[in-house]
Amino acid sequence: MSTFNILTREDVSANNQAIFDNLEKAVGFVPNLYATYANSDTALENYLTFANAKTSLSAKEKEVVNLAVSQVNDCIYCLSAHTAIGKMNGFTDEQILELRAGYSSVNTKLDALAKLAKNITENRGKTDQDVLENYFNAGYTKG
């Protein structure tokens, strides 16, 4: 099995060094996935631009999706990262565990979003009609 080495700041281009510095300041470390993207002079910047692009979801709502999807995918790395980011976005430990399980007992709108994210992931891009209706009834749109 072939692997990619996890690059350090000293291993990457000047552009990626600046991105590494910003990540260190923002989250305290450079996630391994990002360090792997830094094998390319453009991939890391392009990924972060896309990941941080304007969306109809708030930062908290994006983390709801990330937590539910990471749990379904059973990705320990993603769960660890998004648990930390969820805390940065104001979620408590209990709320994070609920969101990872695909629901929220304290916020009906986030509950609908978590249930939809979990259901779509479990069903490989499809969703149950009642889950989708609950999502729309909570105030979300197709957008």
mmCIF file of C-alpha atoms in Angstrom:
data_model
loop_
_atom_site.group_PDB
_atom_site.id
_atom_site.type_symbol
_atom_site.label_atom_id
_atom_site.label_comp_id
_atom_site.label_asym_id
_atom_site.label_seq_id
_atom_site.Cartn_x
_atom_site.Cartn_y
_atom_site.Cartn_z
ATOM 1 C CA MET A 1 0.000 0.000 0.000
ATOM 2 C CA SER A 2 1.343 3.410 -0.947
ATOM 3 C CA THR A 3 0.974 6.400 1.309
ATOM 4 C CA PHE A 4 1.474 10.137 1.162
ATOM 5 C CA ASN A 5 3.829 11.693 3.657
ATOM 6 C CA ILE A 6 2.289 14.321 5.887
ATOM 7 C CA LEU A 7 4.111 17.493 4.994
ATOM 8 C CA THR A 8 5.373 20.028 7.515
ATOM 9 C CA ARG A 9 5.607 23.768 7.010
ATOM 10 C CA GLU A 10 9.233 23.429 5.907
ATOM 11 C CA ASP A 11 8.236 20.968 3.147
ATOM 12 C CA VAL A 12 5.724 23.165 1.329
ATOM 13 C CA SER A 13 5.687 26.179 -0.987
ATOM 14 C CA ALA A 14 5.700 29.739 0.348
ATOM 15 C CA ASN A 15 1.988 30.064 -0.483
ATOM 16 C CA ASN A 16 1.174 26.903 1.468
ATOM 17 C CA GLN A 17 3.431 28.029 4.338
ATOM 18 C CA ALA A 18 1.245 31.129 4.689
ATOM 19 C CA ILE A 19 -1.865 28.922 4.699
ATOM 20 C CA PHE A 20 -0.285 26.635 7.312
ATOM 21 C CA ASP A 21 0.423 29.724 9.458
ATOM 22 C CA ASN A 22 -3.216 30.847 9.169
ATOM 23 C CA LEU A 23 -4.475 27.379 10.064
ATOM 24 C CA GLU A 24 -2.186 27.274 13.108
ATOM 25 C CA LYS A 25 -3.615 30.611 14.256
ATOM 26 C CA ALA A 26 -7.237 29.637 13.569
ATOM 27 C CA VAL A 27 -7.423 26.040 14.795
ATOM 28 C CA GLY A 28 -4.105 25.479 16.560
ATOM 29 C CA PHE A 29 -2.755 22.906 14.096
ATOM 30 C CA VAL A 30 -2.709 21.880 10.432
ATOM 31 C CA PRO A 31 -5.053 18.937 9.851
ATOM 32 C CA ASN A 32 -3.326 16.036 8.088
ATOM 33 C CA LEU A 33 -5.764 16.176 5.191
ATOM 34 C CA TYR A 34 -4.808 19.800 4.566
ATOM 35 C CA ALA A 35 -1.114 18.997 4.854
ATOM 36 C CA THR A 36 -1.608 16.285 2.227
ATOM 37 C CA TYR A 37 -3.318 18.746 -0.120
ATOM 38 C CA ALA A 38 -0.181 20.878 0.255
ATOM 39 C CA ASN A 39 1.695 18.425 -1.976
ATOM 40 C CA SER A 40 0.206 20.621 -4.688
ATOM 41 C CA ASP A 41 0.940 24.333 -4.874
ATOM 42 C CA THR A 42 -2.743 25.004 -5.618
ATOM 43 C CA ALA A 43 -4.901 22.215 -4.163
ATOM 44 C CA LEU A 44 -4.901 23.388 -0.539
ATOM 45 C CA GLU A 45 -5.840 26.956 -1.405
ATOM 46 C CA ASN A 46 -8.505 25.771 -3.855
ATOM 47 C CA TYR A 47 -9.979 23.352 -1.308
ATOM 48 C CA LEU A 48 -10.118 25.975 1.450
ATOM 49 C CA THR A 49 -11.654 28.531 -0.908
ATOM 50 C CA PHE A 50 -14.375 26.041 -1.802
ATOM 51 C CA ALA A 51 -14.889 24.845 1.788
ATOM 52 C CA ASN A 52 -15.187 28.409 3.070
ATOM 53 C CA ALA A 53 -17.296 29.727 0.200
ATOM 54 C CA LYS A 54 -20.539 31.534 0.895
ATOM 55 C CA THR A 55 -23.415 29.173 1.579
ATOM 56 C CA SER A 56 -26.973 29.424 2.815
ATOM 57 C CA LEU A 57 -25.912 27.493 5.936
ATOM 58 C CA SER A 58 -24.360 29.179 8.951
ATOM 59 C CA ALA A 59 -21.056 27.928 10.359
ATOM 60 C CA LYS A 60 -22.994 26.086 13.085
ATOM 61 C CA GLU A 61 -25.288 24.479 10.533
ATOM 62 C CA LYS A 62 -22.314 23.365 8.424
ATOM 63 C CA GLU A 63 -20.876 21.667 11.507
ATOM 64 C CA VAL A 64 -24.195 19.917 12.149
ATOM 65 C CA VAL A 65 -23.860 18.354 8.696
ATOM 66 C CA ASN A 66 -20.169 17.568 9.199
ATOM 67 C CA LEU A 67 -20.783 15.882 12.556
ATOM 68 C CA ALA A 68 -23.680 13.732 11.355
ATOM 69 C CA VAL A 69 -21.893 12.695 8.150
ATOM 70 C CA SER A 70 -18.604 11.954 9.921
ATOM 71 C CA GLN A 71 -20.426 9.675 12.366
ATOM 72 C CA VAL A 72 -22.218 7.735 9.630
ATOM 73 C CA ASN A 73 -18.916 7.384 7.749
ATOM 74 C CA ASP A 74 -17.237 6.276 11.007
ATOM 75 C CA CYS A 75 -14.236 8.487 10.293
ATOM 76 C CA ILE A 76 -12.401 8.984 13.586
ATOM 77 C CA TYR A 77 -10.188 11.688 12.090
ATOM 78 C CA CYS A 78 -13.187 13.674 10.806
ATOM 79 C CA LEU A 79 -15.119 13.144 14.034
ATOM 80 C CA SER A 80 -12.203 14.473 16.068
ATOM 81 C CA ALA A 81 -11.737 17.503 13.838
ATOM 82 C CA HIS A 82 -15.427 18.378 13.615
ATOM 83 C CA THR A 83 -15.954 17.834 17.334
ATOM 84 C CA ALA A 84 -13.268 20.464 17.968
ATOM 85 C CA ILE A 85 -14.756 22.802 15.359
ATOM 86 C CA GLY A 86 -18.224 22.206 16.787
ATOM 87 C CA LYS A 87 -16.960 23.347 20.191
ATOM 88 C CA MET A 88 -15.462 26.440 18.545
ATOM 89 C CA ASN A 89 -18.931 27.132 17.142
ATOM 90 C CA GLY A 90 -20.516 26.982 20.593
ATOM 91 C CA PHE A 91 -21.862 23.438 20.809
ATOM 92 C CA THR A 92 -21.618 21.664 24.165
ATOM 93 C CA ASP A 93 -20.254 18.140 24.500
ATOM 94 C CA GLU A 94 -23.805 16.796 24.902
ATOM 95 C CA GLN A 95 -25.039 18.663 21.826
ATOM 96 C CA ILE A 96 -22.098 17.342 19.783
ATOM 97 C CA LEU A 97 -22.905 13.758 20.767
ATOM 98 C CA GLU A 98 -26.518 14.277 19.759
ATOM 99 C CA LEU A 99 -25.571 15.836 16.426
ATOM 100 C CA ARG A 100 -23.162 12.994 15.730
ATOM 101 C CA ALA A 101 -26.100 10.637 16.346
ATOM 102 C CA GLY A 102 -28.158 12.653 13.855
ATOM 103 C CA TYR A 103 -30.497 14.721 16.008
ATOM 104 C CA SER A 104 -30.785 17.715 18.331
ATOM 105 C CA SER A 105 -33.031 17.761 21.377
ATOM 106 C CA VAL A 106 -32.603 21.512 21.936
ATOM 107 C CA ASN A 107 -33.101 23.026 18.478
ATOM 108 C CA THR A 108 -35.814 21.823 16.089
ATOM 109 C CA LYS A 109 -34.222 23.432 13.035
ATOM 110 C CA LEU A 110 -30.823 21.847 13.696
ATOM 111 C CA ASP A 111 -32.623 18.593 14.486
ATOM 112 C CA ALA A 112 -34.180 18.570 11.003
ATOM 113 C CA LEU A 113 -30.809 19.349 9.408
ATOM 114 C CA ALA A 114 -28.967 16.646 11.356
ATOM 115 C CA LYS A 115 -31.627 14.073 10.503
ATOM 116 C CA LEU A 116 -31.464 14.965 6.810
ATOM 117 C CA ALA A 117 -27.657 14.843 6.702
ATOM 118 C CA LYS A 118 -27.626 11.474 8.446
ATOM 119 C CA ASN A 119 -30.401 10.047 6.271
ATOM 120 C CA ILE A 120 -28.851 11.188 2.979
ATOM 121 C CA THR A 121 -25.472 9.768 3.986
ATOM 122 C CA GLU A 122 -26.925 6.451 5.085
ATOM 123 C CA ASN A 123 -28.938 6.185 1.859
ATOM 124 C CA ARG A 124 -26.125 7.226 -0.486
ATOM 125 C CA GLY A 125 -27.638 10.493 -1.674
ATOM 126 C CA LYS A 126 -31.303 9.606 -1.329
ATOM 127 C CA THR A 127 -33.579 10.533 1.538
ATOM 128 C CA ASP A 128 -36.861 9.463 3.068
ATOM 129 C CA GLN A 129 -39.812 11.698 2.181
ATOM 130 C CA ASP A 130 -40.788 12.322 5.819
ATOM 131 C CA VAL A 131 -37.227 13.402 6.683
ATOM 132 C CA LEU A 132 -37.228 15.786 3.721
ATOM 133 C CA GLU A 133 -40.629 17.229 4.630
ATOM 134 C CA ASN A 134 -39.446 17.780 8.218
ATOM 135 C CA TYR A 135 -36.404 19.628 6.826
ATOM 136 C CA PHE A 136 -38.572 21.940 4.712
ATOM 137 C CA ASN A 137 -41.070 22.437 7.565
ATOM 138 C CA ALA A 138 -38.174 23.567 9.767
ATOM 139 C CA GLY A 139 -37.594 26.485 7.409
ATOM 140 C CA TYR A 140 -34.946 25.195 5.032
ATOM 141 C CA THR A 141 -35.211 25.358 1.258
ATOM 142 C CA LYS A 142 -33.708 23.371 -1.594
ATOM 143 C CA GLY A 143 -31.011 26.027 -1.737
#
